Tab-separated table of C-alpha atoms in Angstrom:
chain	number	residue	atom	x	y	z
A	4	UNK	CA	32.243	-7.463	-63.603
A	5	UNK	CA	33.633	-10.891	-62.961
A	6	UNK	CA	33.612	-11.400	-66.749
A	7	UNK	CA	35.364	-8.123	-67.011
A	8	UNK	CA	38.025	-9.277	-64.499
A	9	UNK	CA	38.442	-12.475	-66.530
A	10	UNK	CA	38.940	-10.468	-69.661
A	11	UNK	CA	41.492	-8.185	-67.842
A	12	UNK	CA	43.314	-11.272	-66.542
A	13	UNK	CA	43.381	-12.952	-69.931
A	14	UNK	CA	43.550	-9.904	-72.292
A	15	UNK	CA	46.916	-8.298	-72.792
A	16	UNK	CA	48.344	-11.169	-70.754
A	17	UNK	CA	51.856	-9.949	-70.898
A	18	UNK	CA	51.068	-6.786	-68.923
A	19	UNK	CA	49.241	-8.754	-66.192
A	20	UNK	CA	51.581	-11.511	-65.862
A	21	UNK	CA	54.697	-9.333	-65.973
A	22	UNK	CA	53.338	-7.323	-63.080
A	23	UNK	CA	53.090	-10.453	-60.977
A	24	UNK	CA	56.356	-11.808	-62.254
A	25	UNK	CA	58.050	-8.511	-61.452
A	26	UNK	CA	56.948	-8.668	-57.958
A	27	UNK	CA	58.268	-12.133	-57.440
A	28	UNK	CA	57.819	-13.251	-53.835
A	29	UNK	CA	57.517	-16.470	-51.962
A	30	UNK	CA	55.523	-19.595	-53.099
A	31	UNK	CA	51.975	-20.087	-51.737
A	32	UNK	CA	50.619	-23.322	-50.080
A	33	UNK	CA	51.027	-25.210	-53.343
A	34	UNK	CA	54.765	-24.531	-53.324
A	35	UNK	CA	54.647	-23.219	-56.904
A	36	UNK	CA	56.955	-20.188	-57.821
A	37	UNK	CA	56.693	-17.841	-60.628
A	38	UNK	CA	59.668	-19.435	-62.280
A	39	UNK	CA	57.947	-22.944	-62.076
A	40	UNK	CA	54.881	-21.522	-63.938
A	41	UNK	CA	56.864	-20.328	-66.775
A	42	UNK	CA	58.691	-23.640	-67.136
A	43	UNK	CA	55.492	-25.708	-66.910
A	44	UNK	CA	53.603	-27.139	-69.937
A	45	UNK	CA	51.708	-24.122	-71.391
A	46	UNK	CA	53.704	-21.665	-69.325
A	47	UNK	CA	52.282	-18.463	-67.963
A	48	UNK	CA	49.736	-18.187	-70.813
A	49	UNK	CA	48.389	-21.587	-70.023
A	50	UNK	CA	47.815	-20.673	-66.323
A	51	UNK	CA	46.133	-17.247	-67.214
A	52	UNK	CA	43.973	-18.953	-69.900
A	53	UNK	CA	42.916	-21.440	-67.163
A	54	UNK	CA	42.057	-18.769	-64.672
A	55	UNK	CA	40.122	-16.834	-67.434
A	56	UNK	CA	37.972	-19.822	-68.059
A	57	UNK	CA	37.386	-20.325	-64.287
A	58	UNK	CA	36.459	-16.616	-63.770
A	59	UNK	CA	34.036	-16.666	-66.831
A	60	UNK	CA	32.380	-19.907	-65.461
A	61	UNK	CA	32.343	-18.527	-62.015
A	62	UNK	CA	34.086	-21.599	-60.732
A	63	UNK	CA	37.213	-19.942	-59.566
A	64	UNK	CA	38.025	-20.501	-55.792
A	65	UNK	CA	41.076	-19.146	-54.150
A	66	UNK	CA	43.414	-21.492	-52.192
A	67	UNK	CA	44.649	-20.919	-48.634
A	68	UNK	CA	47.284	-18.368	-47.875
A	69	UNK	CA	50.737	-19.504	-46.416
A	70	UNK	CA	51.576	-17.614	-43.189
A	71	UNK	CA	55.182	-16.707	-42.731
A	72	UNK	CA	56.817	-14.317	-40.321
A	73	UNK	CA	59.386	-11.534	-40.721
A	74	UNK	CA	61.115	-9.738	-37.942
A	75	UNK	CA	60.041	-6.194	-37.254
A	76	UNK	CA	62.499	-3.402	-36.163
A	77	UNK	CA	61.402	-3.778	-32.479
A	78	UNK	CA	62.241	-7.476	-32.554
A	79	UNK	CA	58.675	-8.729	-32.757
A	80	UNK	CA	57.393	-10.784	-35.713
A	81	UNK	CA	55.057	-9.475	-38.451
A	82	UNK	CA	52.783	-12.086	-40.030
A	83	UNK	CA	52.453	-12.203	-43.840
A	84	UNK	CA	49.945	-14.134	-45.794
A	85	UNK	CA	51.209	-15.400	-49.102
A	86	UNK	CA	48.728	-16.237	-51.728
A	87	UNK	CA	49.510	-18.783	-54.515
A	88	UNK	CA	50.737	-17.352	-57.778
A	89	UNK	CA	47.495	-18.083	-59.465
A	90	UNK	CA	45.492	-16.144	-56.969
A	91	UNK	CA	48.026	-13.239	-57.240
A	92	UNK	CA	47.337	-13.112	-60.893
A	93	UNK	CA	43.555	-12.788	-60.315
A	94	UNK	CA	44.030	-10.298	-57.499
A	95	UNK	CA	46.198	-8.209	-59.784
A	96	UNK	CA	43.486	-8.188	-62.527
A	97	UNK	CA	41.000	-7.091	-59.791
A	98	UNK	CA	43.311	-4.515	-58.514
A	99	UNK	CA	43.730	-2.870	-61.885
A	100	UNK	CA	40.049	-2.496	-62.210
A	101	UNK	CA	39.184	-1.394	-58.644
A	102	UNK	CA	42.032	0.846	-57.880
A	103	UNK	CA	40.995	3.827	-60.210
A	104	UNK	CA	37.435	3.574	-58.891
A	105	UNK	CA	38.553	4.067	-55.189
A	106	UNK	CA	41.448	6.445	-56.124
A	107	UNK	CA	38.757	8.912	-57.239
A	108	UNK	CA	37.466	9.015	-53.692
A	109	UNK	CA	40.575	8.921	-51.660
A	110	UNK	CA	41.552	12.077	-49.641
A	111	UNK	CA	44.663	14.079	-50.247
A	112	UNK	CA	46.126	13.329	-46.875
A	113	UNK	CA	46.680	9.669	-47.706
A	114	UNK	CA	50.055	8.753	-49.337
A	115	UNK	CA	50.593	5.006	-48.708
A	116	UNK	CA	50.219	2.227	-51.370
A	117	UNK	CA	48.736	4.798	-53.961
A	118	UNK	CA	49.919	5.385	-57.502
A	119	UNK	CA	52.035	8.396	-57.966
A	120	UNK	CA	52.380	8.835	-54.155
A	121	UNK	CA	55.132	7.990	-51.729
A	122	UNK	CA	56.666	8.316	-48.289
A	123	UNK	CA	58.675	11.415	-49.195
A	124	UNK	CA	55.574	13.251	-50.109
A	125	UNK	CA	53.960	12.378	-46.771
A	126	UNK	CA	57.191	13.605	-44.971
A	127	UNK	CA	57.108	16.876	-46.935
A	128	UNK	CA	53.447	17.519	-45.992
A	129	UNK	CA	54.286	16.925	-42.325
A	130	UNK	CA	57.114	19.420	-42.626
A	131	UNK	CA	54.980	22.028	-44.253
A	132	UNK	CA	52.407	21.716	-41.462
A	133	UNK	CA	55.035	21.903	-38.755
A	134	UNK	CA	56.689	25.019	-40.113
A	135	UNK	CA	53.201	26.621	-40.427
A	136	UNK	CA	52.704	26.339	-36.754
A	137	UNK	CA	50.943	22.957	-36.375
A	138	UNK	CA	53.446	21.664	-33.874
A	139	UNK	CA	51.170	19.849	-31.334
A	140	UNK	CA	51.115	16.161	-32.590
A	141	UNK	CA	49.169	13.160	-32.007
A	142	UNK	CA	51.380	10.240	-33.063
A	143	UNK	CA	49.156	7.144	-33.609
A	144	UNK	CA	50.006	3.500	-33.631
A	145	UNK	CA	47.329	0.960	-34.525
A	146	UNK	CA	47.701	-2.446	-33.039
A	147	UNK	CA	48.041	-5.196	-35.862
A	148	UNK	CA	45.936	-3.138	-38.255
A	149	UNK	CA	46.075	-5.473	-41.232
A	150	UNK	CA	45.129	-8.394	-38.928
A	151	UNK	CA	42.220	-6.770	-37.229
A	152	UNK	CA	40.117	-5.060	-39.941
A	153	UNK	CA	36.491	-6.278	-39.446
A	154	UNK	CA	35.389	-8.113	-42.588
A	155	UNK	CA	31.782	-7.082	-42.733
A	156	UNK	CA	32.613	-3.377	-42.170
A	157	UNK	CA	35.350	-3.513	-44.783
A	158	UNK	CA	32.940	-5.208	-47.316
A	159	UNK	CA	30.350	-2.485	-46.561
A	160	UNK	CA	33.015	0.067	-47.570
A	161	UNK	CA	33.445	-1.804	-50.822
A	162	UNK	CA	29.788	-1.990	-51.598
A	163	UNK	CA	29.626	1.840	-51.556
A	164	UNK	CA	31.349	1.857	-54.977
A	165	UNK	CA	30.940	-1.760	-56.135
A	166	UNK	CA	27.672	-3.493	-56.447
A	167	UNK	CA	28.518	-6.476	-58.647
A	168	UNK	CA	27.819	-9.481	-56.425
A	169	UNK	CA	30.428	-11.640	-58.136
A	170	UNK	CA	33.262	-9.179	-57.377
A	171	UNK	CA	32.086	-8.811	-53.813
A	172	UNK	CA	32.172	-12.670	-53.586
A	173	UNK	CA	35.640	-12.705	-54.831
A	174	UNK	CA	36.884	-10.118	-52.326
A	175	UNK	CA	35.012	-12.041	-49.516
A	176	UNK	CA	36.737	-15.370	-50.558
A	177	UNK	CA	40.228	-13.690	-50.483
A	178	UNK	CA	39.463	-12.182	-47.050
A	179	UNK	CA	38.283	-15.501	-45.635
A	180	UNK	CA	40.784	-17.745	-47.217
A	181	UNK	CA	42.179	-20.293	-44.812
A	182	UNK	CA	45.562	-19.801	-43.296
A	183	UNK	CA	48.228	-22.467	-43.265
A	184	UNK	CA	51.150	-21.778	-40.917
A	185	UNK	CA	54.573	-21.706	-42.652
A	186	UNK	CA	54.093	-24.924	-44.793
A	187	UNK	CA	54.043	-25.552	-48.438
A	188	UNK	CA	52.001	-28.338	-49.951
A	189	UNK	CA	52.806	-30.102	-53.217
A	190	UNK	CA	49.388	-30.292	-54.643
A	191	UNK	CA	47.543	-27.271	-53.520
A	192	UNK	CA	45.309	-29.211	-51.102
A	193	UNK	CA	46.673	-27.677	-47.889
A	194	UNK	CA	43.959	-24.907	-48.053
A	195	UNK	CA	41.251	-27.261	-46.485
A	196	UNK	CA	43.511	-27.962	-43.545
A	197	UNK	CA	44.184	-24.378	-42.574
A	198	UNK	CA	42.581	-22.156	-40.054
A	199	UNK	CA	39.663	-20.065	-41.405
A	200	UNK	CA	40.430	-16.298	-41.377
A	201	UNK	CA	37.777	-14.251	-39.411
A	202	UNK	CA	39.228	-10.780	-39.693
A	203	UNK	CA	41.958	-8.811	-41.245
A	204	UNK	CA	43.275	-8.712	-44.726
A	205	UNK	CA	46.591	-10.614	-45.048
A	206	UNK	CA	49.776	-8.665	-45.706
A	207	UNK	CA	51.291	-10.214	-48.699
A	208	UNK	CA	48.224	-10.326	-50.780
A	209	UNK	CA	48.147	-8.061	-53.896
A	210	UNK	CA	44.949	-6.482	-53.224
A	211	UNK	CA	45.386	-6.171	-49.336
A	212	UNK	CA	47.017	-2.664	-49.509
A	213	UNK	CA	44.142	-1.329	-51.407
A	214	UNK	CA	41.400	-2.758	-49.141
A	215	UNK	CA	43.436	-1.570	-46.059
A	216	UNK	CA	43.638	1.844	-47.440
A	217	UNK	CA	39.968	1.760	-48.382
A	218	UNK	CA	38.983	1.047	-44.653
A	219	UNK	CA	41.041	3.808	-43.169
A	220	UNK	CA	39.787	6.204	-46.009
A	221	UNK	CA	36.570	6.546	-43.935
A	222	UNK	CA	38.491	7.846	-41.048
A	223	UNK	CA	40.070	10.326	-43.399
A	224	UNK	CA	36.589	11.146	-44.745
A	225	UNK	CA	34.857	11.987	-41.330
A	226	UNK	CA	38.015	13.822	-40.177
A	227	UNK	CA	37.600	16.400	-42.968
A	228	UNK	CA	33.820	16.722	-42.685
A	229	UNK	CA	32.424	19.922	-41.259
A	230	UNK	CA	31.659	17.937	-38.085
A	231	UNK	CA	35.263	16.628	-37.949
A	232	UNK	CA	38.409	18.127	-36.331
A	233	UNK	CA	39.770	19.422	-39.600
A	234	UNK	CA	37.022	22.262	-39.100
A	235	UNK	CA	36.407	22.707	-35.471
A	236	UNK	CA	40.151	22.116	-34.386
A	237	UNK	CA	41.850	23.282	-37.471
A	238	UNK	CA	43.845	19.885	-37.356
A	239	UNK	CA	45.865	18.353	-40.245
A	240	UNK	CA	45.876	14.578	-40.945
A	241	UNK	CA	48.836	12.832	-42.709
A	242	UNK	CA	48.527	9.121	-43.238
A	243	UNK	CA	50.855	6.613	-44.833
A	244	UNK	CA	48.915	3.266	-44.741
A	245	UNK	CA	48.155	2.544	-41.133
A	246	UNK	CA	50.816	5.158	-39.886
A	247	UNK	CA	49.348	8.529	-39.323
A	248	UNK	CA	49.786	11.761	-37.350
A	249	UNK	CA	47.289	14.593	-36.524
A	250	UNK	CA	48.905	17.908	-36.222
A	251	UNK	CA	47.372	20.935	-34.666
A	252	UNK	CA	48.190	24.233	-32.919
A	253	UNK	CA	46.886	22.643	-29.604
A	254	UNK	CA	46.200	18.968	-28.545
A	255	UNK	CA	43.273	18.863	-26.201
A	256	UNK	CA	41.134	16.113	-24.679
A	257	UNK	CA	38.390	16.839	-27.188
A	258	UNK	CA	40.640	16.086	-30.174
A	259	UNK	CA	42.242	13.042	-28.668
A	260	UNK	CA	38.900	11.628	-27.588
A	261	UNK	CA	37.483	12.225	-31.067
A	262	UNK	CA	40.292	10.292	-32.791
A	263	UNK	CA	40.202	7.425	-30.309
A	264	UNK	CA	36.493	7.018	-30.354
A	265	UNK	CA	36.273	6.852	-34.166
A	266	UNK	CA	39.067	4.428	-34.406
A	267	UNK	CA	38.064	2.060	-31.562
A	268	UNK	CA	34.390	2.592	-31.178
A	269	UNK	CA	33.223	3.303	-34.796
A	270	UNK	CA	35.816	1.358	-36.772
A	271	UNK	CA	36.522	-1.528	-34.459
A	272	UNK	CA	40.248	-1.049	-34.378
A	273	UNK	CA	42.710	-1.093	-31.494
A	274	UNK	CA	45.134	1.697	-30.584
A	275	UNK	CA	48.425	0.645	-29.204
A	276	UNK	CA	48.544	2.869	-26.123
A	277	UNK	CA	52.242	2.040	-25.403
A	278	UNK	CA	53.352	3.557	-28.724
A	279	UNK	CA	50.707	6.192	-29.233
A	280	UNK	CA	51.526	9.557	-27.745
A	281	UNK	CA	50.850	13.299	-27.900
A	282	UNK	CA	53.873	15.697	-28.171
A	283	UNK	CA	54.624	19.307	-28.604
A	284	UNK	CA	57.561	20.126	-30.908
A	285	UNK	CA	57.869	23.608	-29.280
A	286	UNK	CA	59.218	21.939	-26.173
A	287	UNK	CA	62.895	21.572	-25.829
A	288	UNK	CA	64.173	18.215	-26.923
A	289	UNK	CA	60.857	16.969	-28.196
A	290	UNK	CA	60.904	15.017	-31.431
A	291	UNK	CA	58.509	13.152	-33.851
A	292	UNK	CA	59.516	9.879	-35.359
A	293	UNK	CA	57.593	8.997	-38.612
A	294	UNK	CA	58.483	6.519	-41.408
A	295	UNK	CA	62.152	6.238	-40.429
A	296	UNK	CA	62.699	9.950	-39.937
A	297	UNK	CA	62.980	12.339	-37.013
A	298	UNK	CA	61.464	15.789	-36.888
A	299	UNK	CA	62.888	18.147	-34.214
A	300	UNK	CA	63.904	21.633	-33.720
A	301	UNK	CA	67.565	22.301	-33.265
A	302	UNK	CA	69.709	25.320	-32.435
A	303	UNK	CA	71.630	26.818	-35.376
A	304	UNK	CA	75.224	25.687	-34.828
A	305	UNK	CA	76.616	28.965	-36.256
A	306	UNK	CA	75.605	30.904	-33.121
A	307	UNK	CA	72.358	32.373	-34.404
A	308	UNK	CA	69.587	32.549	-31.711
A	309	UNK	CA	66.841	31.038	-33.879
A	310	UNK	CA	65.956	27.393	-34.255
A	311	UNK	CA	65.458	25.375	-37.453
A	312	UNK	CA	63.390	22.203	-38.101
A	313	UNK	CA	65.699	19.304	-38.556
A	314	UNK	CA	64.508	16.343	-40.624
A	315	UNK	CA	66.892	13.550	-40.346
A	316	UNK	CA	67.311	9.812	-40.266
A	317	UNK	CA	66.000	8.379	-37.095
A	318	UNK	CA	68.232	6.672	-34.555
A	319	UNK	CA	66.152	3.451	-34.830
A	320	UNK	CA	66.593	3.509	-38.639
A	321	UNK	CA	70.323	3.810	-38.316
A	322	UNK	CA	70.452	0.940	-35.907
A	323	UNK	CA	68.403	-1.278	-38.354
A	324	UNK	CA	70.803	-0.320	-41.142
A	325	UNK	CA	73.781	-1.188	-38.920
A	326	UNK	CA	72.271	-4.608	-38.173
A	327	UNK	CA	71.643	-5.267	-41.934
A	328	UNK	CA	75.325	-4.257	-42.774
A	329	UNK	CA	76.565	-6.382	-40.054
A	330	UNK	CA	74.534	-9.355	-41.413
A	331	UNK	CA	75.942	-8.690	-44.959
A	332	UNK	CA	79.561	-8.668	-43.846
A	333	UNK	CA	79.645	-11.271	-40.850
A	334	UNK	CA	81.815	-14.255	-40.655
A	335	UNK	CA	79.348	-16.316	-42.578
A	336	UNK	CA	80.077	-14.241	-45.500
A	337	UNK	CA	83.933	-14.745	-45.312
A	338	UNK	CA	83.765	-17.133	-48.537
A	339	UNK	CA	82.779	-14.118	-50.692
A	340	UNK	CA	85.574	-12.361	-52.549
A	341	UNK	CA	85.886	-8.697	-51.574
A	342	UNK	CA	84.879	-7.332	-54.943
A	343	UNK	CA	81.666	-9.363	-55.005
A	344	UNK	CA	80.805	-8.207	-51.572
A	345	UNK	CA	81.497	-4.597	-52.238
A	346	UNK	CA	79.201	-4.851	-55.246
A	347	UNK	CA	76.416	-6.299	-53.121
A	348	UNK	CA	76.919	-3.621	-50.502
A	349	UNK	CA	76.725	-0.957	-53.136
A	350	UNK	CA	73.450	-2.046	-54.475
A	351	UNK	CA	72.013	-2.115	-50.895
A	352	UNK	CA	73.505	1.251	-49.962
A	353	UNK	CA	72.076	2.942	-53.198
A	354	UNK	CA	68.525	1.693	-52.279
A	355	UNK	CA	68.858	2.728	-48.643
A	356	UNK	CA	70.115	6.181	-49.578
A	357	UNK	CA	67.443	6.772	-52.092
A	358	UNK	CA	64.931	6.519	-49.310
A	359	UNK	CA	66.976	8.262	-46.571
A	360	UNK	CA	68.200	11.007	-48.780
A	361	UNK	CA	65.369	13.357	-47.784
A	362	UNK	CA	65.849	16.271	-45.345
A	363	UNK	CA	69.404	16.498	-43.866
A	364	UNK	CA	70.837	13.030	-44.055
A	365	UNK	CA	74.566	14.090	-43.932
A	366	UNK	CA	75.240	12.996	-40.274
A	367	UNK	CA	73.626	9.601	-40.746
A	368	UNK	CA	75.270	9.075	-44.020
A	369	UNK	CA	78.674	9.708	-42.641
A	370	UNK	CA	77.969	7.221	-39.715
A	371	UNK	CA	77.012	4.555	-42.209
A	372	UNK	CA	80.092	5.278	-44.342
A	373	UNK	CA	82.313	4.814	-41.333
A	374	UNK	CA	80.587	1.601	-40.363
A	375	UNK	CA	80.803	0.142	-43.897
A	376	UNK	CA	84.495	0.724	-44.135
A	377	UNK	CA	85.052	-0.744	-40.630
A	378	UNK	CA	83.166	-3.985	-41.534
A	379	UNK	CA	84.867	-4.301	-45.000
A	380	UNK	CA	88.343	-3.802	-43.225
A	381	UNK	CA	87.444	-6.721	-41.014
A	382	UNK	CA	86.347	-8.703	-43.985
A	383	UNK	CA	89.594	-7.937	-45.901
A	384	UNK	CA	91.883	-8.951	-42.954
A	385	UNK	CA	90.423	-12.530	-42.860
A	386	UNK	CA	92.642	-15.150	-44.142
A	387	UNK	CA	90.337	-15.896	-47.036
A	388	UNK	CA	90.838	-12.351	-48.352
A	389	UNK	CA	94.558	-12.174	-48.603
A	390	UNK	CA	94.477	-11.579	-52.389
A	391	UNK	CA	92.622	-8.306	-51.717
A	392	UNK	CA	94.842	-6.624	-49.172
A	393	UNK	CA	96.031	-3.166	-50.211
A	394	UNK	CA	99.456	-2.444	-51.635
A	395	UNK	CA	102.170	-0.966	-49.525
A	396	UNK	CA	101.336	2.603	-48.581
A	397	UNK	CA	97.701	2.417	-49.553
A	398	UNK	CA	94.966	2.398	-46.818
A	399	UNK	CA	92.111	0.024	-46.738
A	400	UNK	CA	89.781	2.979	-47.217
A	401	UNK	CA	91.583	4.033	-50.321
A	402	UNK	CA	91.703	0.397	-51.593
A	403	UNK	CA	87.920	0.096	-51.068
A	404	UNK	CA	87.484	3.298	-53.170
A	405	UNK	CA	89.633	1.864	-55.975
A	406	UNK	CA	87.475	-1.263	-55.985
A	407	UNK	CA	84.384	0.776	-56.509
A	408	UNK	CA	82.815	1.266	-52.954
A	409	UNK	CA	80.297	4.011	-53.082
A	410	UNK	CA	80.386	6.896	-50.558
A	411	UNK	CA	77.105	8.253	-49.355
C-alpha cells in the first residue's frame, strides 16, 4: 500500500497539494512554509515528485515535529505538533486512503473530524435525546487526550483494518517522531535533537484527528454492544472528538463505573475529575455546557407554566468572544483606519455567527453587537481616527452602519 500512497501523493498532484496549501499553517522544524515550496526550484510538483520517489523506494523518513503552544479558553496552554510541509503532504495522501476505510466502521454517535459531519449535528442529537427524556447526563472531560493515547494500543486499532506493514511503519514513524520545542531549523536537521515521542498523536498533524477518532471509536463500539450501557441502561452517547456526553433517564453508580473503567482501565486514558460531572437537567437551574453551547430548561417568559429547552451560547463562549474583539480593537490597533478595521471585524463576526447561530442565539448576539459598537466608538474617538468621526447629528452607531458594519 505504500506504493499506492506514493501514487496518491504523486498522481493528481493538484488535488493533493491544494489540500495542503489550502490548510496553510505554520512551518515545521525546517522553517519551510507552503509559499516557500511554491517559489523554490521545481515548485510544489518537484517536492511531490521527490516524495513519490522516496515512498516508492521506501526511503521516506519523517522529520521531527515542532511544538508550539496556543492559549486555551481556561488560560492554560495547548500543545500543537507542527509537521513539515513535506510530511503534511504524505500524511494527506495517507489520510485520503485510510479515511474511507475507517469511516465504514465508525458509529453514528461520533461527529468530530468526520466528512459530512459537524458540531451542529452533535448539538441537534443531544437536543433530541434531552427532549425525549434523557436528561440525566454524564459530562466527560479527558485529560490531555491527544497527548496521552498509548501508541501500541492505537496501532492495534489500526491493524484491525490495515495489514500492510509499510503503512503501519509510516504511522508508527509519525507517532514517534521527535519533538522540538518551539524552534525552527534552517536545514531540517533539528529532528535528531528533539525529544522522542512516547505516547499521543500530536495535534497539528494532518492524520492525527483520524487516529484520535479511531482510538475512541472502540469506546463507541463497546458502548453499543449488547453488553454495553446502550442496552442495559438505555443510555445515549454523543461524541465530538474527545468531548462526549452520556445521556440517560437515570445516572447510577453502575453506569458511571462502566464509563470510567473502560476509559481508564481498558483504554489507558485519564479522566479529568475536576471537570467531569453528572447532572440532571430536570433540576432547577441545572445546565449542560457542550461545544460552546448551554442546554438548560427555562420558564416561558409569556407566563405559561411549562418550561422549554433553551439552547444558547454559553457564558464562556461569550467571554472568549469579548476577549477576541477587545484584542482586535485595542490601542495597538489605533493605526488602522476605521473602514479597514470594520472590514476585519465583519469577517470575524460572520465566521463566529455561522457557528453560534444554532438554537436561540438572540441574547448573545445582542450582547456582542453592543460590545462591538462600544469598542469601535472608542477606536473612532482616538486622535488617529479624526477623519472618520460622524457628521453633525449622526450617531456613531449610525455612522458604523453606513460604513458597512454588520449586525448579528
